[in-house]
Amino acid sequence: MNRRDLLALAGGSVLGALFSPLPWKLLDDSAIWTQNWSLIPLLPRGPQTFRYTACSLCPGGCSLKARCINGYPVTLTGVRSHPLSMGTLCPVGLAGHHLAFHPLRLKSPARFEEKSQDSVLTRATYEDVVRTLAAEVASVQASPGGGTIVVLDQRPGRALSRYYAEFLSAFPGSVYAIPPAREEGTADLVAASIGRPGQPYGVDLEHAEVVLSFGVSLLDGWGSPGRLHAWNRSRKESGCRLIQVEPVRSRTASRADTWLAAMPGTEAVLALGIGYVLLNEGLVPTEVTRTIRDMDQYREAVAPFHPHVAAEITSVPAGEIVQTARLLAKKRSVVLTGPDPAGGSYDRLTEVAVAGLNILVGSAGRTGGIVARRGIVETAAATLTPASFADLPDHSIAFLLLDAAQSGYTIPPSLIRRKMVADGGTVVQLSPYLSALSCCADYFIPAPAHFEMTEEAGTPVDVAVATVSLTGALLPAHSHAVDPARFIADLAAAAAISGFRSMTSATLLRERMEAVYTAGRGTIWSPAEETTSPVASLAGPDALQEALESGGVWLDDPSPECAPTEATLLAGLPSTRFTALLRDSRSSGQLVLMPAGWRSTTASGTVAPVLSKIFQESDLRRTRDRAALNPETARHAGLSDGDTVRLTTPCGSRDMTLVLDQTLMPGLVSATVGPAPNNADTPLLPTGDGVLGLSAVREDGTWRFTEVTIAKA
Amino acid sequence: MNHEKQTARYGMFIDLDRCTGCGACVVACAVENNIAPAERKANARTGVTWMLVSTVSNGKAFPEGDTVFIPMMCQQCEHETPCVSVCPQNAVAVDPKTGIVGQVPQRCLGCRYCMTACPYHARYFNWWDPAWPDGMEKMLNPDVAPRMRGVVEKCNFCHGRLHTAMEKAAAAGRSTIDPADYLPACVEACPAQALVFGNLADPSCEVSTAVQRSTTFQFLSRLHTGSKVYYSSERRWVRDLAEQQVDSQGA
């Protein structure tokens, strides 16, 4: 063999190898070798366990089963057999276990050095913050007329809520406040209308034959989602008709039997138009008319709203208004309003007009309507009548504590600022993360994240009986997280409040368990056994707590049906306020801005980063700063899809990205208040109000509709 | 040529009239399959969403405008599976026993030929290294391997759950799995119960009955891909979408 032979052999081998599997195998294997990159996360290893518990990210309180590896939850699924949530978890709840590691997690107490455009968060020690806040509280108390102390509890009704009330009772003149936008709005007004203010009510949807909903997102986040979806599936068989009133063909409206596209801001006129038909066609039962004390005033109020007049103002055909009234009267009906997660509640007149319809159709206190449920028995002595935050006098709050729990519904930062005293006062936010209201706060106390502490998941608004369920502690708490009850106790001690009970969330829960057990009412449903047992069959409060911490739910006994013996329809308001709507509701031709959002997703800090799948990596849900417009309206304004547009209201201007949406009524601008789940924004600046900064907050504390102009930016 | 007898044909039925576009299926899929949150620059075109729910309108003016939410994932094509034939790495394979089109990211070169071949745009490329916030890796699903930058991934009907069901059956001495033990995460999560999953080869299965409805259709059936994901809607305009190329927000 000579050199030429060797070269021929080498060349032939190379050529031959190309026709063999070798190069492809090398290519293949190199792909595998290079997959060993340093960023590969180490997957958890360890024993697999399952825990039943409840989600407390919103008042829905959905039951869930957590699959845990090495003690950490990796997957959450709904519990199908649960009597209320029926196997459903919303997208926010499905990734709730990720929240403990959210990039916006507060990792220590902090404060803004000063409220200015350049403010940054500065870490502080817990003891320093408590000491400073105690001095502030003492200073407020020592200056009568200098402002009040207020706790804004976004999830009233918990054992912790009672503790806040106890704390406030040590400060004369202090206020226990609840959010202005609450799902309980209809129920609260109905209760007040029939002379039972403060009585909790639920909705007996399963036995209703007609549901007239004013803007309630029944199939998109209201109440207990699992129950609402199950109810919707059963409607075909049960014949229950859903009539949805809103200016958008929303997810709920598209599945309703009838969609009444009322002009935004004219819902009260529609309700009064329906009331007109009910009265003038003699459709109100005599036994109901007999109980109404202000029937004459109501007649005066509805007199101008003949269906043709109401139709002209609302754009809902007169025939539809008449048909709706007749249907409500003929069947077992219930009428609901609900806040928009970003836009808040309707104005007072609308809420009253809608609540009045429930009285007229006799839905209050009867099967298939608004049904009374008992309050959970309490042992704590202190009670404070809750006040709506919106009803507090402007510039009256010197010290405001924002509770950590989220109601799922937003509050405009401008409303918070409006209620604070002239120099801004002191705002303390208890929260696991920076969130929507962080731009208003001066001090931050990091609360435990979801699943880090046993918490109460309260009664969903739509349920006809009181319930208690607990979110168990599936994760170890971070060392910096402060139990809200402990913070209150420490603050009270630092402020030298004598006789104040030092409690923790655990001891407060224990008290609640004792109260529920001692009352002897209700049943416990257990997810593991899928059985229901009377509370009285349990060994004691410890057994009750154990059952709830194992994912069970306590269901109260139903309250006996009790039709009202007296009622009012106008909530004490003069009829002239309603007749004035004839003039005030007419469209000015101006575009109307409506902030829009999806429950529990109006701020980045409150949703897990993986929700970028629906907010950023798809168009399924609009992320923040998107302005949606009907294509026809956009064409008239010379705008196209994707344009950067400037929205201007009396409150300011903001640039947003335009999205064309033909499900929106012409003339309506729907601006999203939503998260940017994985943007991990820098801490919100004091003026970071976002879209809500454009909304004019009215005298009654509502901000649902604001006149706006739009132009290319 | 399949030498082993296929014993199941897993498929899905989606009732588009029930789907409310809530996104629970999308999030459940991402949590189950260790799909990382979006990179800051990612958008609808460059993100990774094995399950993608598109919003499509009927193009009519208000108030006649209507929308449908279409959950779209790998359609598990049965005939001449397009992505299988184009892959130079044999990183895509159809499991003859289940009919599931599997993706092997470890073999993937990232040539994206399969993405070009897929008529349903149901394959996703990792343009960036997946990253989770510090500490969140403790909550990843140990049954699903994470992927890296430069590879393609797609829905595989939660293959990990199939394996878990098979292990459970084997532990109980059974050769076949209990259908109740194998449900993809999206089906399990759907609050409207719009998704039905099961063995299309079993006539007693709910999915087999559902696909017989007169309102059932497959997307792009003219391509004869043999998609094992069936859709249904009472609305004629929705069924008419089946043969069109649709983008989100429009027809």
Coordinates of N, CA and C in Angstrom, one line a residue, chain A residues 24 27-37 39-45 48 67 69 72-78 80 86-92 94-95 97-103 219-220 225-226 229-230 232-233 236 246-249 251 254-255 259 261 475 598 608-614 616-622 630 632 659-666 678-681, chain B residues 16-28 30-32 34-49 51-55 57-69 88-90 105-109 129-149 151 161 164 183 187-193 234-235 248-249:
Chain A
W24 N -25.3 11.5 10.6 CA -26.6 11.9 11.2 C -26.7 11.5 12.6
L27 N -24.8 14.2 14.4 CA -25.7 15.4 14.5 C -26.7 15.3 15.6
D28 N -27.3 14.1 15.6 CA -28.3 13.8 16.5 C -27.7 13.8 17.9
D29 N -26.6 13.2 18.1 CA -26.0 13.1 19.5 C -25.5 14.5 19.9
S30 N -25.1 15.3 19.0 CA -24.6 16.7 19.4 C -25.8 17.5 19.9
A31 N -27.0 17.2 19.3 CA -28.2 17.9 19.9 C -28.4 17.5 21.3
I32 N -28.2 16.2 21.6 CA -28.4 15.7 22.9 C -27.3 16.2 23.9
W33 N -26.1 16.2 23.4 CA -25.0 16.7 24.3 C -25.2 18.1 24.7
T34 N -25.6 18.9 23.7 CA -25.7 20.4 24.0 C -26.9 20.7 24.9
Q35 N -27.8 19.7 25.2 CA -29.0 19.9 26.0 C -28.6 19.9 27.4
N36 N -27.4 19.8 27.7 CA -27.0 19.8 29.2 C -26.5 21.2 29.6
W37 N -27.5 22.2 29.5 CA -27.1 23.5 29.8 C -27.3 23.9 31.3
L39 N -28.6 26.2 32.8 CA -29.8 26.8 33.3 C -30.9 25.8 33.5
I40 N -30.7 24.5 33.2 CA -31.8 23.5 33.3 C -32.1 23.5 34.8
P41 N -33.4 23.7 35.1 CA -33.7 23.7 36.5 C -33.7 22.2 37.0
L42 N -33.4 22.0 38.2 CA -33.4 20.7 38.8 C -34.8 20.4 39.2
L43 N -35.4 19.4 38.6 CA -36.8 19.1 39.0 C -36.9 18.6 40.4
P44 N -38.0 18.9 41.1 CA -38.1 18.5 42.5 C -38.2 16.9 42.5
R45 N -37.6 16.4 43.5 CA -37.7 14.9 43.7 C -38.1 14.7 45.2
Q48 N -44.4 12.0 47.0 CA -45.5 12.6 46.5 C -46.7 12.5 47.5
R67 N -51.3 18.5 44.4 CA -50.3 17.4 44.3 C -48.9 18.0 44.7
I69 N -44.8 17.6 45.8 CA -43.6 16.8 45.7 C -42.6 17.4 46.7
Y72 N -43.8 20.5 48.4 CA -44.2 21.7 47.6 C -45.3 21.4 46.6
P73 N -46.3 22.2 46.5 CA -47.3 21.9 45.5 C -46.8 22.1 44.1
V74 N -47.1 21.2 43.2 CA -46.6 21.3 41.9 C -47.8 21.4 40.9
T75 N -49.0 20.9 41.3 CA -50.2 21.0 40.4 C -51.4 21.2 41.3
L76 N -52.3 22.0 40.9 CA -53.5 22.2 41.6 C -54.7 21.8 40.7
T77 N -55.6 21.1 41.3 CA -56.8 20.8 40.5 C -58.0 21.0 41.3
G78 N -59.2 21.3 40.7 CA -60.4 21.5 41.4 C -60.9 20.1 41.9
R80 N -64.0 17.9 42.0 CA -65.3 17.8 41.3 C -66.5 17.6 42.2
M86 N -67.5 22.7 42.7 CA -67.8 21.7 41.7 C -66.6 21.5 40.7
G87 N -65.4 21.4 41.3 CA -64.3 21.0 40.4 C -63.6 22.1 39.6
T88 N -63.9 23.3 39.9 CA -63.4 24.4 39.1 C -62.4 25.2 39.8
L89 N -61.3 25.5 39.1 CA -60.3 26.5 39.6 C -60.2 27.5 38.4
C90 N -60.1 28.7 38.7 CA -59.9 29.7 37.6 C -58.4 29.7 37.2
P91 N -58.1 30.4 36.1 CA -56.7 30.4 35.7 C -55.8 31.0 36.8
V92 N -56.3 32.0 37.5 CA -55.5 32.6 38.6 C -55.2 31.6 39.7
L94 N -55.3 28.3 39.4 CA -54.5 27.2 38.9 C -53.0 27.4 39.1
A95 N -52.6 28.6 39.1 CA -51.2 28.9 39.2 C -50.9 29.6 40.6
H97 N -50.1 28.6 43.4 CA -49.0 28.2 44.2 C -47.7 28.8 43.8
H98 N -47.7 29.5 42.6 CA -46.5 30.1 42.1 C -46.3 31.5 42.8
L99 N -47.4 32.0 43.4 CA -47.3 33.4 43.8 C -46.3 33.6 44.9
A100 N -45.9 32.6 45.7 CA -45.0 32.8 46.7 C -43.6 33.2 46.2
F101 N -43.4 32.9 44.9 CA -42.1 33.3 44.3 C -42.2 34.4 43.3
H102 N -43.2 35.2 43.4 CA -43.5 36.2 42.4 C -42.3 37.2 42.5
P103 N -41.9 37.7 41.3 CA -40.8 38.7 41.3 C -41.1 40.0 42.1
L219 N -70.5 34.3 34.0 CA -69.7 33.2 33.5 C -68.2 33.6 33.3
D220 N -67.8 34.6 34.0 CA -66.4 35.1 33.8 C -65.9 35.7 35.1
P225 N -67.1 30.4 40.6 CA -67.2 30.0 39.1 C -67.7 28.6 38.8
G226 N -67.3 27.7 39.6 CA -67.7 26.3 39.3 C -69.2 26.2 39.4
H229 N -70.9 27.9 36.4 CA -70.8 27.1 35.1 C -71.7 25.9 35.2
A230 N -71.8 25.3 36.3 CA -72.7 24.1 36.5 C -74.2 24.6 36.3
N232 N -75.1 27.2 34.5 CA -75.3 27.5 33.1 C -75.5 26.2 32.3
R233 N -74.8 25.2 32.6 CA -75.0 23.9 31.8 C -76.4 23.3 32.1
K236 N -80.3 24.5 30.1 CA -81.1 24.0 29.0 C -82.2 23.1 29.5
E246 N -75.6 44.7 29.1 CA -74.3 45.4 29.1 C -74.0 45.9 27.7
P247 N -73.2 46.9 27.6 CA -72.9 47.4 26.2 C -71.9 46.6 25.4
V248 N -71.5 45.5 26.0 CA -70.5 44.7 25.3 C -71.0 43.3 25.1
R249 N -70.7 42.6 24.0 CA -71.2 41.2 23.9 C -70.1 40.4 24.6
R251 N -68.4 37.6 27.4 CA -68.5 36.1 27.5 C -69.9 35.7 28.1
S254 N -72.8 36.6 25.5 CA -72.9 35.8 24.3 C -73.5 34.4 24.6
R255 N -73.6 34.1 25.8 CA -74.3 32.8 26.2 C -75.6 33.0 26.9
W259 N -79.7 39.3 25.1 CA -78.7 40.3 25.4 C -79.3 41.7 25.1
A261 N -78.4 45.3 24.8 CA -77.2 46.2 24.7 C -77.6 47.6 25.1
L475 N -47.0 25.9 52.1 CA -45.6 26.3 52.0 C -45.1 26.8 53.3
W598 N -60.7 41.8 34.6 CA -61.1 40.5 34.9 C -60.8 40.2 36.4
A608 N -49.8 35.0 38.9 CA -48.6 34.3 38.7 C -48.0 34.6 37.3
P609 N -46.7 34.7 37.2 CA -46.0 35.0 35.9 C -46.5 34.1 34.8
V610 N -46.9 32.9 35.0 CA -47.2 32.0 34.0 C -48.5 32.4 33.3
L611 N -49.2 33.4 33.9 CA -50.4 33.9 33.2 C -50.0 34.8 32.0
S612 N -48.8 34.9 31.8 CA -48.4 35.6 30.5 C -48.9 34.8 29.3
K613 N -49.2 33.5 29.5 CA -49.7 32.7 28.4 C -51.0 33.3 27.9
I614 N -51.8 33.9 28.7 CA -53.1 34.4 28.3 C -53.1 35.9 28.1
Q616 N -50.0 37.8 27.4 CA -48.9 38.4 26.6 C -48.7 37.5 25.4
E617 N -48.7 36.2 25.6 CA -48.3 35.3 24.6 C -49.6 34.9 23.7
S618 N -50.7 35.5 24.0 CA -51.8 35.3 23.2 C -52.7 36.5 23.3
D619 N -53.7 36.6 22.5 CA -54.6 37.8 22.6 C -55.9 37.4 23.4
L620 N -55.8 36.3 24.1 CA -57.1 35.9 24.8 C -57.6 36.9 25.8
R621 N -56.7 37.4 26.6 CA -57.1 38.5 27.6 C -56.2 39.7 27.3
R622 N -56.8 40.8 27.4 CA -55.9 42.0 27.1 C -55.1 42.4 28.3
N630 N -64.9 50.0 18.9 CA -65.6 49.4 17.8 C -65.0 49.8 16.5
E632 N -66.2 50.7 13.7 CA -66.9 51.8 13.0 C -66.5 53.1 13.7
V659 N -57.0 48.4 20.0 CA -57.5 47.1 19.5 C -58.9 47.3 19.0
L660 N -59.2 46.8 17.8 CA -60.5 46.9 17.3 C -61.3 45.7 17.8
D661 N -62.6 46.0 18.2 CA -63.4 44.9 18.8 C -64.8 45.1 18.4
Q662 N -65.4 44.3 17.5 CA -66.8 44.6 17.1 C -67.8 44.1 18.1
T663 N -67.4 43.5 19.2 CA -68.4 43.2 20.3 C -68.7 44.4 21.2
L664 N -67.9 45.4 21.0 CA -68.1 46.6 21.8 C -69.1 47.6 21.1
M665 N -69.9 48.2 21.9 CA -70.9 49.1 21.4 C -70.1 50.3 20.8
P666 N -70.6 50.9 19.6 CA -70.0 52.1 19.1 C -70.1 53.2 20.1
N678 N -45.4 39.0 33.4 CA -44.0 38.7 33.5 C -43.1 39.9 33.3
N679 N -43.7 41.0 33.3 CA -42.8 42.2 33.2 C -42.0 42.5 34.4
A680 N -42.5 42.0 35.5 CA -41.8 42.2 36.8 C -41.3 43.7 36.9
D681 N -42.4 44.6 36.8 CA -42.1 46.0 36.8 C -41.3 46.4 38.0
Chain B
L16 N -67.3 24.1 21.2 CA -67.0 25.6 21.1 C -68.2 26.4 21.6
D17 N -69.4 25.9 21.7 CA -70.5 26.6 22.3 C -70.4 26.7 23.8
R18 N -69.6 25.8 24.4 CA -69.5 25.8 25.8 C -68.3 26.6 26.2
C19 N -67.3 26.7 25.4 CA -66.0 27.4 25.7 C -66.2 28.9 25.9
T20 N -65.8 29.4 27.1 CA -66.0 30.8 27.4 C -64.7 31.6 27.2
G21 N -63.6 30.9 26.8 CA -62.4 31.5 26.6 C -61.8 32.0 27.9
C22 N -62.0 31.3 29.0 CA -61.4 31.8 30.3 C -59.9 31.6 30.4
G23 N -59.4 30.6 29.6 CA -57.9 30.5 29.7 C -57.5 29.5 30.7
A24 N -58.4 28.8 31.4 CA -58.0 27.8 32.4 C -57.2 26.7 31.8
C25 N -57.6 26.2 30.6 CA -56.9 25.2 29.9 C -55.4 25.6 29.6
V26 N -55.3 26.8 29.2 CA -54.0 27.3 28.8 C -53.0 27.3 30.0
V27 N -53.5 27.8 31.1 CA -52.7 27.9 32.3 C -52.4 26.5 32.9
A28 N -53.5 25.7 32.9 CA -53.3 24.3 33.5 C -52.2 23.6 32.6
A30 N -49.7 24.9 31.0 CA -48.4 25.5 31.2 C -47.9 25.0 32.6
V31 N -48.7 24.9 33.6 CA -48.3 24.5 34.9 C -47.9 23.0 34.8
E32 N -48.7 22.2 34.2 CA -48.5 20.8 34.1 C -47.2 20.4 33.3
N34 N -44.5 22.4 32.6 CA -43.3 23.2 32.9 C -43.0 24.1 31.8
I35 N -44.0 24.9 31.3 CA -43.7 25.9 30.3 C -43.5 27.2 31.0
A36 N -42.3 27.7 30.8 CA -41.9 28.9 31.5 C -42.7 30.1 31.2
P37 N -42.8 31.1 32.1 CA -43.4 32.4 31.8 C -42.8 33.0 30.6
A38 N -43.5 34.0 30.0 CA -42.9 34.6 28.8 C -41.7 35.4 29.1
E39 N -40.8 35.3 28.2 CA -39.6 36.3 28.2 C -40.2 37.6 27.9
R40 N -39.6 38.7 28.4 CA -40.1 40.0 28.3 C -40.5 40.4 26.9
K41 N -39.7 40.0 25.9 CA -40.0 40.4 24.5 C -41.0 39.5 23.8
A42 N -41.4 38.4 24.4 CA -42.3 37.5 23.7 C -43.6 38.1 23.4
N43 N -44.2 37.6 22.4 CA -45.6 38.0 22.0 C -46.3 36.8 21.6
A44 N -47.5 37.0 20.9 CA -48.3 35.9 20.5 C -47.6 35.0 19.5
R45 N -46.7 35.6 18.7 CA -46.1 34.8 17.7 C -44.8 34.1 18.2
T46 N -44.2 34.6 19.2 CA -42.9 34.0 19.7 C -43.0 33.3 21.0
G47 N -44.2 33.4 21.6 CA -44.4 32.8 22.9 C -44.6 31.3 22.8
V48 N -44.6 30.6 23.9 CA -44.8 29.1 23.9 C -46.1 28.8 24.6
T49 N -47.1 28.4 23.8 CA -48.4 28.1 24.4 C -48.9 26.8 23.7
M51 N -51.2 25.0 24.4 CA -52.6 25.2 24.3 C -52.8 26.7 24.0
L52 N -53.4 27.0 22.9 CA -53.6 28.4 22.6 C -55.1 28.6 22.3
V53 N -55.7 29.5 22.9 CA -57.1 29.8 22.7 C -57.2 31.1 21.9
S54 N -57.7 31.0 20.7 CA -57.8 32.1 19.8 C -59.2 32.7 19.8
T55 N -59.3 34.0 19.7 CA -60.6 34.6 19.6 C -60.9 35.0 18.2
S57 N -63.8 36.3 15.3 CA -65.2 36.9 15.2 C -65.8 36.6 13.9
N58 N -67.1 36.8 13.9 CA -67.9 36.5 12.6 C -67.8 37.6 11.6
G59 N -67.1 38.7 12.0 CA -66.9 39.8 11.0 C -68.1 40.7 10.9
K60 N -69.2 40.5 11.6 CA -70.3 41.3 11.5 C -70.3 42.5 12.4
A61 N -71.0 43.6 12.0 CA -71.0 44.8 12.8 C -71.8 44.6 14.0
F62 N -71.5 45.5 15.0 CA -72.3 45.5 16.3 C -73.8 45.8 15.9
P63 N -74.8 45.2 16.6 CA -74.7 44.2 17.6 C -74.7 42.7 17.1
E64 N -74.6 42.5 15.8 CA -74.6 41.2 15.2 C -73.2 40.5 15.4
G65 N -72.2 41.3 15.8 CA -70.9 40.7 16.0 C -70.9 39.6 17.0
D66 N -70.3 38.5 16.7 CA -70.2 37.4 17.7 C -68.8 36.9 17.6
T67 N -68.3 36.3 18.7 CA -67.0 35.7 18.7 C -67.1 34.3 19.2
V68 N -66.1 33.5 18.8 CA -65.9 32.1 19.3 C -64.5 32.0 19.8
F69 N -64.3 31.2 20.8 CA -63.0 31.0 21.4 C -62.6 29.6 20.9
P88 N -35.6 15.8 10.5 CA -34.4 15.1 10.1 C -33.8 14.4 11.3
Q89 N -34.3 14.6 12.5 CA -33.7 14.0 13.7 C -34.5 12.9 14.3
N90 N -35.6 12.5 13.7 CA -36.5 11.6 14.3 C -36.9 12.0 15.7
P105 N -37.8 16.5 22.7 CA -37.0 17.8 22.6 C -35.5 17.5 22.6
Q106 N -35.1 16.4 23.3 CA -33.7 16.2 23.4 C -33.0 15.8 22.1
R107 N -33.8 15.4 21.1 CA -33.3 15.1 19.8 C -33.4 16.2 18.8
C108 N -34.1 17.2 19.3 CA -34.5 18.3 18.3 C -33.3 19.2 18.0
L109 N -33.1 19.5 16.8 CA -32.0 20.4 16.3 C -32.4 21.8 16.3
D129 N -34.0 31.0 26.5 CA -33.9 30.0 27.5 C -35.0 30.2 28.5
P130 N -35.7 29.1 28.7 CA -36.8 29.2 29.7 C -36.3 29.6 31.1
A131 N -37.0 30.5 31.7 CA -36.5 30.9 33.1 C -37.7 31.1 34.0
W132 N -37.5 30.7 35.2 CA -38.5 30.8 36.2 C -38.0 31.7 37.3
P133 N -38.8 32.5 38.0 CA -38.3 33.3 39.1 C -37.6 32.4 40.1
D134 N -36.7 33.0 40.8 CA -35.9 32.2 41.8 C -36.8 31.5 42.8
G135 N -36.6 30.2 43.0 CA -37.4 29.4 43.9 C -38.5 28.7 43.3
M136 N -39.0 29.2 42.2 CA -40.2 28.6 41.6 C -39.9 27.2 41.0
E137 N -38.7 26.9 40.8 CA -38.3 25.6 40.3 C -38.7 24.5 41.2
K138 N -39.0 24.8 42.5 CA -39.4 23.8 43.5 C -40.8 23.3 43.2
M139 N -41.5 24.1 42.3 CA -42.9 23.7 42.0 C -43.1 23.2 40.6
L140 N -42.0 22.8 40.0 CA -42.1 22.3 38.6 C -42.6 20.8 38.7
N141 N -43.2 20.4 37.7 CA -43.7 19.0 37.6 C -42.6 18.1 37.3
P142 N -42.3 17.1 38.2 CA -41.1 16.2 38.0 C -41.4 15.2 36.9
D143 N -42.6 15.1 36.4 CA -42.9 14.2 35.4 C -42.7 14.7 34.0
V144 N -42.3 16.0 33.8 CA -42.1 16.5 32.5 C -40.8 17.2 32.5
A145 N -39.9 16.8 31.5 CA -38.6 17.4 31.4 C -38.7 18.8 30.9
P146 N -37.9 19.7 31.4 CA -37.9 21.1 30.9 C -37.1 21.1 29.6
R147 N -37.4 22.0 28.7 CA -36.7 22.1 27.4 C -35.8 23.3 27.4
M148 N -35.0 23.4 26.4 CA -34.0 24.5 26.4 C -34.3 25.4 25.2
R149 N -33.6 26.5 25.2 CA -33.6 27.3 24.0 C -33.2 26.6 22.8
V151 N -35.1 24.5 20.8 CA -35.8 23.3 20.4 C -37.3 23.6 20.3
R161 N -48.9 12.0 32.2 CA -50.1 11.5 32.9 C -50.5 10.1 32.4
T164 N -48.2 7.8 34.2 CA -48.6 7.7 35.6 C -49.8 6.7 35.6
L183 N -56.3 11.9 32.2 CA -57.0 13.1 31.6 C -56.0 14.2 31.5
V187 N -58.2 19.3 30.0 CA -59.6 18.7 30.1 C -60.0 18.8 31.6
E188 N -59.1 18.5 32.4 CA -59.4 18.5 33.9 C -59.7 19.9 34.4
A189 N -59.1 20.9 33.8 CA -59.2 22.2 34.3 C -60.4 23.0 33.8
C190 N -61.0 22.5 32.7 CA -62.0 23.3 32.0 C -63.3 23.5 32.9
P191 N -63.6 24.7 33.3 CA -64.8 24.9 34.2 C -66.1 24.7 33.4
A192 N -66.1 24.9 32.1 CA -67.3 24.7 31.4 C -67.5 23.3 30.9
Q193 N -66.6 22.4 31.1 CA -66.6 21.0 30.7 C -66.8 21.0 29.1
E234 N -73.0 24.7 17.3 CA -74.4 24.8 16.6 C -74.4 25.9 15.6
R235 N -73.4 26.8 15.8 CA -73.4 28.0 14.9 C -72.7 27.7 13.6
S248 N -56.2 35.3 14.9 CA -56.9 35.8 16.1 C -57.6 37.1 15.7
Q249 N -58.8 37.4 16.3 CA -59.5 38.6 16.1 C -60.1 38.8 14.7

